[in-house]
Amino acid sequence: MFANAFKEALLLVLPDGTIRAGNQQAAAIIGVDDQAQLRHRDLNCIALQSASRVKDLLKLARRTSDETIGSIDLGEPAQAYRVIARRTMNADGRVFLLLRIEPQHIATRQFAALNDKFDQLNREIARRRSAEMQLRTERDVAEFGRDIGIALVQSRGLEEALAKCTDLMVDRLGAAFARIWLANEEQTELKLTVSSGLYTHLDGQHSRIRFGDYKIGRIAAAQQAHVTNRVLGDGEIHDQQWAKREGMIAFAGYPLIDEGKAVGVMAMFSRHPVSESVASLLESVANGIALRIRKQSIEDGLARQTEALREADRRKDEFLAMLSHELRNPLVPVRSGLDLLVLSETEHQDAIRMMQRQVEHLVRLIDDLLDVSRIMRGKVELRRQRVPVAQLVEHARDMLRHTVDQTGHQVTVRLPEQSVWVDADPVRLTQVIENLLKNACKYTDFGGEISVTVTKEDGDWVSISVEDNGVGIDQDLLPQVFDLFTQSNRTLERSQGGLGIGLTLVKNMVEMHGGTVSVASDGLGTGSTFTVRLPCCSAPSDSEALAVRPASRTTPIPLRVLAVDDNRAARLMMEKIFEKLGAQAVATAEDGPSALKKFSSFGPNLVLLDIGLPGMDGYELARRIRQSTTDHSFLLVALTGYGQQEDRLKSKVAGFDEHLVKPPSIDQLRELLSHPRFNRT
C-alpha cells in the first residue's frame, strides 16, 4: 500500500489536483475509510474554502523543483493543515506532485528526511532513464550496422540499396535527413541519387554539385570527411539561417572512395549530436557503400559484355547463315551440272564423280559449320527412335565407302552376337560414327588398318570404338582434341584439311544422347582409339514393329515442273536435270510476278521456289500461289540456302510442303518426282 510505512499523511497528485494515490494517514485526515477511496478524487473539491489556495500551491509547485509550502483546510469540522509539495517525475517522464500533509504545529524536520529519500529516488530515476536511453541508442546503432549490411548485400539494384541506407540513417540514427550523391565518370560532378527524411525530392539547388562547390563538392574533391556537432558557426555550412530555423546541431559527410577515386558522397544532418562511435560507424558505412558501387559497376560491365557477346553471337549466327546461303547458291548449278553429266553417261565419268565428291565434301563442311553453331546454342532437336547400333555403323561405313576405296584402308567391323539397340537420332549418331571414321582415314597412311568395334558393356551401356594404326596424337594435344577449331600439327603433312570442328560435333552429339566420348593414344606414330559410350535400350516389341505390307502398285502421273530461281545457271541446270529424270515438261521463272503468270498458264504438279528472290521473296510468292487456286494437289517445295529449324518452320507457315537446302542432290530431286502425291493406283 502506498507509503503506509510513513507516519506522515502523503498524497500523490497530478498537476491539475487529481489524486493518484495516498496513504492511510491521508485517508483519515480527509475523512474516508480506505486509502483506495482517495484515487481519482479532486483535491480542489476536498479542500473546501481553501480551494483557491490549493490551485495556487499546485501551480507554483509544478513550476519549480524546490519545495513549495502552503496551507489547506481539510476534514469535518475543517482544520488547518500545513502542505509541503515537491515536484517529481516517473520513469516515463510524467510530472506528479508529492504532498505531505501535517498539522500546522508539527515541525518540518521529519519531512526533510522524506524529501531526501525522494531526491534519491529522483536521481535513481534519472540515472535509469539515462541508462535506458544509452542502451536504446546502442541498440539502434547495432541494428543500423546490421541492417546496412543486409541492404548492401540483398538489394536488387544500386539505387534500392542506397535508398535503404539513407532510410536507415533516418530511422535508426535519428538523422533529420540523409542523402547520397554519385559522381559521373569524369569525376567532375555529383548527382543527387537518393534522399530520405525531411527532404525526399531529388531536384533543386543541390541535385547536381560540381566537385569543389559547397560542402558536398569539397568533401568529394578533397576526399576527406567533415563531421561537426556545431552546425551553427561552422563555415562549411553556408545556410546558417536555415540550420538555425530547423534546429540542426550536427552534420556528418563522407566521401565514397573506390580505388583512390571519389565515386560519391554520403551526408546527413541531425538535430542531436553525433557521437564518436556513430561517426566511426558512418565511416565504415561509407566504405561499404563504395564497395557496393564498385560491385554494381562490375555487374553493369558484365551485363554489357554479356549483351555484347549475345549480340556478337547473334551476328555470328546471321553471318554463318548468310555465308552458307551465299556458298550454297553457286553450288546449285555446279552440283546439278555434274549430276546431269553422270546421267548423260558422257566420257570422263571418273573425273566427274571425283568432282561430285569434292562438291559433297564442300556441302558437308558447310553443314558441319552450321551444325556446331546450332549445337553450341542448344538449337538442335534430336528425333529419337529405337535403332540397332549395327545399322548405324553400316550406314556410316557406306557413306565413306568412296573415301575408303580411294585411300586403300582396310576397315574391319566387329559386332556382338546379339543385336544392341539405342534410343537415338539415327541421322545424328550415323554422323558421329562417320566423323570418327573420316578422322581415322584422314590420319592413317594409305593401306592402313581401321577397325570399328561394338561391345555390349555391363550396366546397359554399349561402346563403339574406332581404332586406327595411323600417326597417333601427341600427349599434349589429347586434352584439347574435342575443342572447337583444334587441329594437330600432323595436318601439315597431309592434303586433307577441315575446319577442326568434326570432333567437336562428335562430343556434343554424344553428350546430347546422354553418352560420353574419349580418346586414347600412346603418342605420335602409335595410332589412336576413339570410344563412344551410350546407354542401351530394349529392342522394340512385335506390337511396336511396323508390319511389312506389300507395296501398292502405283503408276506415276505425268509431271509438269516449275522451277523459280533468280540465278540463270541454276534455272538452266534444274530444267535439264528434271527433263533427264523424266518430267513431262519443265518451265522456269526468274521472279515472283513471272512465276505467278507461269503457274496460272502452265499448271505445274511440282513447284520449286527459291526463297531469296528479288522483290517478292519466296515466302510471299508461296502464299500468293496458294491463294490463287483452290486446287492444292500440286507439291510446293522451298529451295534455299537456309536450313535451320526456324527456317523450315517459316517455310511451313508460308504454305510449303517440303524444304530443300541448296544444293539439292539428284537423289532428293528424284524423291520429289516419286512423291506419294504423284502416284495413283
C-alpha positions in Angstrom: 0.0 0.0 0.0 1.2 3.5 -0.8 3.6 4.9 1.8 1.8 3.4 4.8 5.2 2.9 6.4 5.4 6.7 6.9 3.8 8.4 9.8 3.0 11.5 7.8 0.0 11.8 5.6 1.1 11.6 1.9 -0.7 12.3 -1.3 0.5 11.9 -4.9 -1.5 14.2 -7.2 -1.4 15.3 -10.8 -0.7 19.0 -11.6 -4.5 19.6 -12.0 -5.2 18.3 -8.5 -6.4 14.8 -9.3 -5.3 12.3 -6.6 -3.5 9.3 -7.9 -2.6 7.7 -4.6 -2.5 8.4 -0.8 -1.6 6.5 2.4 -4.0 5.6 5.1 -3.0 8.6 7.2 -4.1 10.9 4.4 -7.4 9.0 4.1 -8.1 9.5 7.8 -7.5 13.3 7.6 -9.7 13.7 4.5 -12.4 11.6 6.1 -12.6 8.3 4.1 -12.4 4.8 5.3 -9.9 3.4 3.0 -6.9 4.9 1.1 -8.2 3.3 -2.2 -11.1 5.7 -2.0 -8.7 8.6 -2.5 -7.8 7.6 -6.1 -9.2 9.9 -8.8 -10.8 12.4 -6.3 -10.2 16.1 -6.8 -8.1 17.8 -4.1 -9.7 21.1 -5.1 -13.1 19.9 -4.1 -11.9 18.3 -0.9 -10.1 21.5 0.3 -13.4 23.2 1.0 -13.0 27.0 1.4 -9.2 26.8 0.7 -9.6 25.6 -2.9 -8.1 28.7 -4.4 -5.0 28.3 -2.2 -4.7 24.7 -3.4 -4.8 25.7 -7.0 -2.1 28.4 -6.4 0.0 25.9 -4.5 -0.2 23.2 -7.2 0.6 25.8 -9.9 3.6 27.0 -8.1 4.8 23.5 -7.2 4.8 22.2 -10.8 7.0 25.2 -12.0 9.9 24.6 -9.6 12.0 21.7 -8.4 12.2 23.3 -4.9 9.8 22.6 -2.1 6.6 24.6 -2.1 4.8 25.2 1.3 1.2 26.2 1.7 -1.8 25.7 3.9 -5.1 23.8 3.3 -8.3 23.2 5.2 -9.4 19.5 5.4 -11.7 17.3 7.4 -15.0 17.8 9.2 -15.0 20.0 11.0 -12.4 21.8 8.9 -8.9 22.0 10.3 -5.9 23.9 9.0 -3.1 21.7 7.7 0.4 22.5 6.5 1.1 21.2 3.0 4.6 20.7 1.7 4.6 20.0 -2.1 7.5 18.8 -4.3 7.5 18.1 -8.0 8.6 14.6 -9.1 8.6 12.6 -12.3 8.1 8.9 -13.1 10.2 6.7 -15.4 8.0 7.8 -18.4 8.7 11.4 -17.8 5.3 12.2 -16.4 5.1 15.0 -13.7 3.5 14.4 -10.3 3.3 16.4 -7.1 4.0 14.7 -3.8 2.1 16.4 -0.9 3.0 16.0 2.7 0.1 17.0 5.0 0.6 17.7 8.7 -0.9 19.8 11.4 0.5 23.3 11.4 2.2 22.8 14.8 4.4 19.8 13.6 7.9 20.8 12.5 9.1 20.1 9.1 12.2 18.2 10.3 10.7 14.8 9.5 9.7 15.9 6.1 13.3 16.8 5.3 14.3 13.2 5.7 11.5 12.1 3.5 12.4 14.8 1.0 16.0 13.4 0.9 14.6 10.0 0.2 12.6 11.3 -2.7 15.6 13.2 -4.0 17.5 9.9 -4.1 14.5 8.4 -5.8 14.5 11.1 -8.4 18.2 10.8 -9.0 17.9 7.0 -9.4 15.0 7.5 -11.8 17.2 10.0 -13.8 20.1 7.5 -13.8 17.9 4.7 -15.0 16.4 6.9 -17.7 19.9 7.8 -18.9 21.0 4.2 -18.9 17.9 3.2 -20.8 18.4 5.9 -23.4 22.1 4.8 -23.8 21.0 1.2 -24.3 18.4 2.2 -26.7 21.0 4.3 -28.6 23.4 1.4 -28.7 20.7 -1.0 -29.8 19.7 1.4 -32.6 23.3 1.7 -33.7 23.8 -2.1 -33.7 20.6 -2.6 -35.7 21.7 0.1 -38.0 25.0 -1.6 -38.8 23.3 -4.9 -39.2 20.5 -3.6 -41.5 23.0 -1.6 -43.6 24.9 -4.8 -44.3 21.7 -6.6 -45.3 20.7 -3.7 -47.5 24.0 -3.6 -49.3 24.1 -7.3 -49.9 20.4 -8.2 -50.6 19.1 -5.2 -52.5 18.3 -5.9 -56.2 19.9 -2.8 -57.5 22.2 0.0 -56.5 19.6 2.7 -56.1 17.5 0.4 -53.9 20.5 -0.3 -51.7 21.4 3.4 -51.4 17.7 4.3 -50.6 17.7 1.7 -47.8 20.9 3.1 -46.4 19.6 6.7 -46.1 16.2 5.4 -44.7 18.2 3.6 -42.0 20.2 6.7 -41.2 16.9 8.5 -40.5 15.1 5.6 -38.8 17.9 4.2 -36.7 20.3 7.1 -36.1 17.6 9.8 -35.8 19.0 11.9 -38.7 16.8 14.8 -39.8 17.6 13.8 -43.4 20.2 11.9 -45.2 21.4 11.9 -48.8 23.8 10.2 -51.2 25.3 11.8 -54.4 27.0 9.7 -57.1 29.9 11.1 -59.3 29.9 11.0 -63.0 32.6 9.0 -64.9 34.7 12.2 -65.5 34.8 12.9 -61.7 33.6 16.4 -62.2 30.0 16.4 -61.0 27.9 14.8 -58.3 24.3 13.8 -58.9 21.8 13.5 -56.0 20.6 9.9 -56.2 18.6 9.2 -53.0 17.3 11.4 -50.2 15.4 10.4 -47.0 13.8 12.2 -44.1 12.9 15.9 -44.0 13.7 16.2 -47.8 12.9 13.4 -50.2 13.0 15.4 -53.5 15.9 14.8 -55.9 15.7 18.2 -57.7 16.6 21.7 -56.7 19.8 23.6 -56.0 21.8 20.6 -54.7 20.6 18.0 -57.2 23.8 18.5 -59.2 27.0 19.7 -57.5 30.4 20.3 -59.1 33.5 18.9 -57.4 34.7 21.7 -55.1 31.4 23.5 -54.8 29.6 23.7 -51.4 30.5 21.4 -48.6 29.4 18.3 -50.6 31.6 19.1 -53.6 34.5 20.0 -51.3 34.2 16.6 -49.5 34.4 14.8 -52.9 37.3 17.0 -54.2 39.4 16.7 -51.0 38.3 13.1 -50.4 38.0 13.9 -46.7 35.1 13.6 -44.3 33.6 16.5 -42.5 31.8 15.9 -39.1 30.7 18.6 -36.7 28.3 18.9 -33.7 28.3 22.7 -34.0 26.5 23.4 -37.3 25.8 26.9 -36.2 29.0 28.8 -36.7 30.6 26.1 -39.0 31.9 27.9 -42.1 31.3 24.8 -44.3 27.5 25.1 -43.6 26.7 28.0 -45.8 23.0 28.4 -45.0 23.2 29.3 -41.3 19.7 30.8 -41.2 18.2 27.5 -42.4 20.2 25.5 -39.9 19.0 27.7 -37.0 15.4 27.6 -38.2 15.4 23.8 -38.5 17.3 23.3 -35.2 20.2 21.5 -36.9 23.0 20.6 -34.5 25.2 18.1 -36.2 26.4 17.3 -39.8 28.3 14.3 -41.0 29.6 14.0 -44.6 31.8 11.2 -46.0 33.4 10.7 -49.4 32.7 7.4 -51.1 36.2 6.3 -52.2 36.9 3.4 -54.6 40.4 2.7 -55.8 41.5 6.2 -55.0 38.6 8.0 -56.7 35.6 9.7 -55.2 32.6 7.9 -56.6 30.1 9.8 -54.4 29.3 11.5 -51.1 27.1 10.4 -48.2 25.9 13.1 -45.8 23.3 13.6 -43.0 22.1 16.5 -40.8 20.8 15.8 -37.3 19.0 17.7 -34.5 21.1 15.9 -31.9 24.9 15.4 -31.6 26.7 12.6 -33.4 28.8 10.5 -31.1 32.3 9.3 -31.9 31.1 5.7 -32.2 28.3 6.7 -34.6 30.8 8.8 -36.6 33.1 5.8 -36.9 30.3 3.6 -37.9 29.2 6.0 -40.6 32.7 6.0 -42.0 32.5 2.2 -42.2 29.1 2.5 -43.9 30.6 4.9 -46.5 33.3 2.3 -47.3 30.6 -0.4 -47.6 28.6 1.8 -50.0 31.7 2.4 -52.1 32.3 -1.3 -52.4 28.6 -1.8 -53.4 29.0 0.9 -56.1 32.1 -1.0 -57.4 30.1 -4.2 -57.3 27.3 -2.6 -59.3 29.9 -1.2 -61.8 31.3 -4.7 -62.3 27.9 -6.2 -62.7 26.9 -3.5 -65.2 30.1 -4.1 -67.1 29.5 -7.8 -67.1 25.9 -7.2 -68.3 27.2 -5.0 -71.1 29.8 -7.7 -72.0 27.2 -10.4 -71.9 24.9 -8.4 -74.1 27.8 -7.6 -76.5 28.6 -11.3 -76.6 25.0 -12.2 -77.2 24.8 -9.6 -79.9 28.1 -10.9 -81.4 26.7 -14.4 -81.2 23.6 -13.3 -82.9 25.6 -11.6 -85.7 27.8 -14.6 -86.0 24.7 -16.8 -86.5 23.4 -14.4 -89.0 26.8 -14.3 -90.7 27.1 -18.1 -90.8 23.5 -18.4 -92.1 24.2 -15.8 -94.8 27.6 -17.4 -95.6 26.0 -20.8 -96.0 23.4 -19.3 -98.2 25.9 -17.5 -100.4 28.1 -20.6 -100.6 25.2 -22.9 -101.4 23.8 -20.7 -104.2 26.7 -21.2 -106.7 26.9 -24.9 -105.8 23.4 -25.5 -107.2 24.4 -25.3 -110.9 27.7 -27.0 -110.2 26.1 -30.0 -108.5 23.2 -30.1 -110.9 25.6 -29.9 -113.9 27.7 -32.8 -112.5 24.6 -34.9 -111.9 23.5 -34.1 -115.4 26.8 -35.3 -116.8 26.5 -38.5 -114.9 23.0 -39.1 -116.2 24.2 -38.4 -119.7 26.8 -41.1 -119.4 29.4 -38.9 -121.1 33.1 -39.6 -121.1 35.4 -39.0 -118.2 32.9 -40.4 -115.7 35.8 -40.9 -113.2 36.7 -37.2 -113.3 33.0 -36.2 -113.0 32.5 -38.4 -109.9 35.7 -37.1 -108.4 34.3 -33.6 -108.8 31.0 -34.7 -107.3 32.8 -36.0 -104.2 34.5 -32.7 -103.8 31.2 -30.8 -104.1 29.8 -33.2 -101.5 32.8 -32.5 -99.3 32.2 -28.8 -99.5 28.5 -29.2 -98.8 29.4 -31.3 -95.7 31.8 -28.6 -94.5 29.1 -26.0 -94.7 26.6 -28.3 -92.9 29.2 -29.1 -90.1 29.9 -25.4 -89.6 26.2 -24.6 -89.1 25.6 -27.7 -87.0 28.3 -26.9 -84.5 26.9 -23.3 -84.2 23.4 -24.6 -83.6 24.6 -27.3 -81.1 26.5 -24.7 -79.1 23.3 -22.7 -78.8 21.2 -25.7 -77.9 19.1 -25.4 -81.1 19.5 -28.9 -82.3 16.5 -31.1 -81.6 17.0 -34.9 -81.6 14.5 -37.1 -83.3 14.8 -40.2 -81.3 13.8 -43.7 -82.1 14.9 -47.2 -81.2 17.6 -48.3 -83.7 20.2 -51.1 -83.8 23.8 -49.9 -83.4 24.9 -52.3 -86.2 22.6 -50.4 -88.6 24.2 -47.0 -87.6 27.7 -48.4 -88.2 26.8 -49.9 -91.5 25.2 -46.6 -92.7 28.3 -44.6 -91.7 30.6 -47.1 -93.4 28.5 -46.9 -96.6 28.7 -43.1 -96.6 32.6 -43.3 -96.6 32.9 -46.2 -99.0 34.3 -44.0 -101.8 36.8 -42.4 -99.4 37.9 -45.8 -98.1 38.3 -47.1 -101.6 40.5 -44.1 -102.5 42.8 -44.4 -99.6 43.1 -48.2 -99.7 42.3 -48.5 -96.0 41.2 -51.9 -94.6 38.1 -51.3 -92.5 37.0 -54.1 -90.1 33.7 -54.1 -88.3 33.2 -56.3 -85.2 29.7 -56.6 -83.8 28.4 -58.5 -80.8 26.4 -61.7 -81.4 23.2 -60.3 -80.1 21.8 -57.1 -81.5 22.3 -54.0 -79.4 19.7 -51.1 -79.6 19.9 -47.5 -78.6 17.2 -44.8 -78.2 18.8 -42.2 -80.5 18.5 -39.9 -83.5 19.8 -42.2 -86.2 20.9 -39.4 -88.5 23.0 -37.7 -85.8 24.6 -40.9 -84.5 25.4 -42.0 -88.0 27.1 -38.6 -88.4 29.1 -39.3 -85.2 30.4 -42.6 -86.4 31.1 -41.2 -89.9 33.1 -38.3 -88.4 35.2 -40.7 -86.4 35.8 -42.9 -89.4 36.6 -39.9 -91.5 39.1 -38.7 -88.9 40.7 -42.2 -88.9 41.1 -42.2 -92.7 42.5 -38.7 -92.5 45.3 -39.6 -90.2 46.1 -43.1 -91.4 48.6 -43.8 -94.2 47.5 -45.4 -97.4 46.6 -49.0 -96.9 46.3 -48.6 -93.1 44.0 -50.5 -90.9 40.9 -49.2 -89.2 38.5 -51.1 -87.0 35.1 -50.4 -85.6 34.2 -52.5 -82.6 30.8 -52.6 -80.9 30.8 -54.0 -77.4 27.8 -54.6 -75.0 29.0 -53.5 -71.6 27.7 -54.2 -68.1 25.1 -51.8 -66.8 23.1 -51.4 -70.0 25.8 -49.5 -71.9 27.3 -50.0 -75.3 30.6 -48.8 -76.6 31.6 -48.0 -80.2 35.4 -47.9 -80.7 37.1 -46.6 -83.8 40.7 -47.6 -83.8 43.4 -46.9 -86.4 47.2 -47.5 -86.8 47.8 -44.0 -88.1 50.1 -41.2 -86.9 48.7 -41.0 -83.4 48.2 -38.0 -81.2 50.7 -36.1 -79.2 50.1 -36.4 -75.5 50.0 -32.6 -75.1 47.1 -32.4 -77.6 44.9 -35.1 -76.1 43.1 -32.9 -73.6 42.1 -30.4 -76.4 41.2 -32.9 -79.1 37.5 -32.2 -78.8 37.8 -28.4 -78.6 36.4 -26.3 -81.3 38.8 -25.5 -84.2 41.5 -27.7 -82.7 43.9 -29.3 -85.2 47.2 -31.1 -84.7 50.5 -30.2 -86.5 50.2 -33.6 -88.2 47.8 -32.0 -90.7 50.7 -30.1 -92.2 51.9 -33.3 -93.8 48.6 -34.2 -95.3 46.4 -32.9 -98.1 43.2 -33.5 -96.1 42.1 -30.3 -94.4 39.0 -29.4 -92.5 37.8 -26.8 -90.1 38.7 -28.6 -86.9 35.0 -29.0 -85.9 34.3 -32.7 -86.6 35.3 -34.0 -83.2 33.6 -31.1 -81.5 30.4 -32.2 -83.3 31.0 -35.8 -82.1 31.4 -34.8 -78.5 28.3 -32.6 -78.4 26.1 -35.0 -80.3 27.2 -37.9 -78.0 26.5 -35.8 -74.9 23.1 -34.8 -76.2 22.3 -38.6 -76.3 23.4 -39.0 -72.6 26.7 -40.6 -73.5 30.5 -39.9 -73.4 33.4 -40.0 -75.8 37.0 -40.4 -75.0 40.3 -40.7 -76.9 43.4 -42.7 -76.3 46.8 -42.7 -77.9 50.3 -43.6 -76.8 51.8 -40.8 -78.8 52.9 -40.0 -82.3 53.2 -43.0 -84.6 51.1 -45.3 -82.4 47.6 -44.8 -83.8 44.6 -43.7 -81.8 41.3 -45.0 -80.5 38.1 -43.0 -80.1 35.4 -44.7 -77.9 31.8 -43.6 -77.7 29.7 -45.0 -74.8 25.9 -44.8 -75.0 23.0 -46.1 -72.8 21.2 -49.1 -74.3 17.5 -49.7 -74.7 15.4 -52.7 -75.3 14.5 -53.8 -78.8 11.0 -52.8 -80.0 8.3 -55.4 -79.3 6.4 -57.1 -82.1 3.5 -54.9 -81.5 5.7 -51.8 -82.0 7.3 -53.1 -85.1 5.8 -51.8 -88.3 4.0 -54.5 -90.2 5.6 -55.1 -93.6 2.9 -54.7 -96.3 3.3 -55.3 -100.0 3.6 -52.1 -101.8 0.5 -51.0 -103.7 1.0 -50.9 -107.4 1.2 -47.3 -108.4 1.7 -45.6 -111.7 3.4 -42.2 -111.7 1.4 -39.4 -113.2 3.0 -37.2 -115.9 4.7 -34.4 -114.1 4.9 -30.7 -115.0 7.7 -28.9 -113.1 8.0 -25.2 -112.5 11.4 -24.1 -111.1 11.8 -20.4 -109.9 15.3 -19.0 -109.3 16.9 -15.7 -110.0 20.2 -17.5 -110.8 20.1 -18.2 -114.6 22.6 -21.0 -114.4 20.6 -22.7 -111.6 17.4 -22.5 -113.6 19.1 -24.0 -116.7 20.6 -26.9 -114.7 17.3 -27.6 -112.9 15.5 -27.7 -116.2 17.9 -30.1 -117.7 18.0 -32.3 -114.6 14.2 -32.7 -114.4 14.0 -33.4 -118.1 16.6 -36.1 -117.7 14.8 -37.5 -114.7 11.6 -38.0 -116.8 9.5 -34.9 -116.2 6.8 -34.4 -118.9 7.5 -30.7 -119.1 9.7 -28.1 -117.3 9.2 -24.4 -117.1 11.3 -21.7 -115.3 10.8 -18.2 -113.9 13.2 -15.7 -112.5 11.0 -13.7 -110.1 7.6 -13.6 -108.3 5.4 -11.9 -110.9 6.6 -14.1 -113.8 6.3 -17.1 -111.6 2.6 -16.3 -110.8 1.9 -16.0 -114.6 3.7 -19.2 -115.4 1.9 -21.1 -112.6 -1.5 -19.9 -113.9 -0.8 -20.8 -117.6 1.5 -23.8 -117.1 -0.4 -25.7 -114.4 2.5 -27.5 -112.8 2.3 -30.5 -110.4 5.6 -29.7 -108.8 6.8 -26.1 -107.9 10.3 -25.3 -106.6 10.7 -21.8 -105.3 14.0 -20.1 -104.4 13.3 -18.2 -101.1 15.8 -15.4 -101.8 14.1 -13.9 -104.9 14.4 -10.2 -105.6 11.4 -8.1 -104.8 8.7 -10.6 -103.9 10.5 -13.3 -101.8 9.7 -17.0 -101.9 7.5 -16.9 -98.8 5.2 -14.2 -100.2 5.2 -16.0 -103.6 4.2 -19.2 -101.9 1.3 -17.5 -100.1 0.1 -15.9 -103.4 0.3 -19.2 -105.3 -1.8 -20.9 -102.6 -4.3 -18.1 -102.7 -4.6 -18.1 -106.5 -6.2 -21.6 -106.7 -8.5 -24.0 -104.9 -6.6 -27.0 -106.3 -3.9 -27.9 -103.8 -2.9 -31.2 -105.3 0.4 -29.7 -106.5 3.6 -30.0 -104.4 5.2 -26.7 -103.3 8.9 -27.0 -102.4 11.1 -24.3 -100.8 14.7 -24.2 -102.2 17.0 -22.2 -100.1 20.5 -21.9 -98.6 19.0 -21.6 -95.1 18.4 -24.9 -93.4 17.9 -24.3 -89.7 14.9 -25.4 -87.8 13.4 -21.9 -87.7 13.8 -21.6 -91.5 11.9 -24.9 -92.0 9.2 -23.7 -89.7 8.9 -20.4 -91.6 8.6 -22.3 -94.8 5.8 -24.5 -93.4 3.9 -21.4 -92.2 4.2 -19.9 -95.6 2.5 -22.9 -97.2 5.4 -25.0 -98.5 5.1 -28.8 -98.4 8.8 -29.5 -98.4 12.0 -27.7 -97.6 15.2 -28.4 -99.5 18.6 -27.0 -98.7 20.8 -25.9 -101.6 22.4 -27.5 -103.4 19.8 -30.4 -103.7 21.2 -33.8 -104.6 20.0 -35.7 -107.5 18.5 -38.3 -105.1 16.5 -35.6 -103.4 15.1 -34.4 -106.8 14.4 -38.0 -107.8 12.5 -38.4 -104.5 10.4 -35.4 -105.3 9.3 -36.9 -108.6 8.3 -40.1 -106.9 6.5 -38.3 -104.1 3.3 -40.3 -102.9 1.2 -37.3 -104.1 2.2 -38.1 -107.7 1.3 -41.8 -107.6 -2.0 -43.3 -108.5 -3.2 -46.9 -108.1 
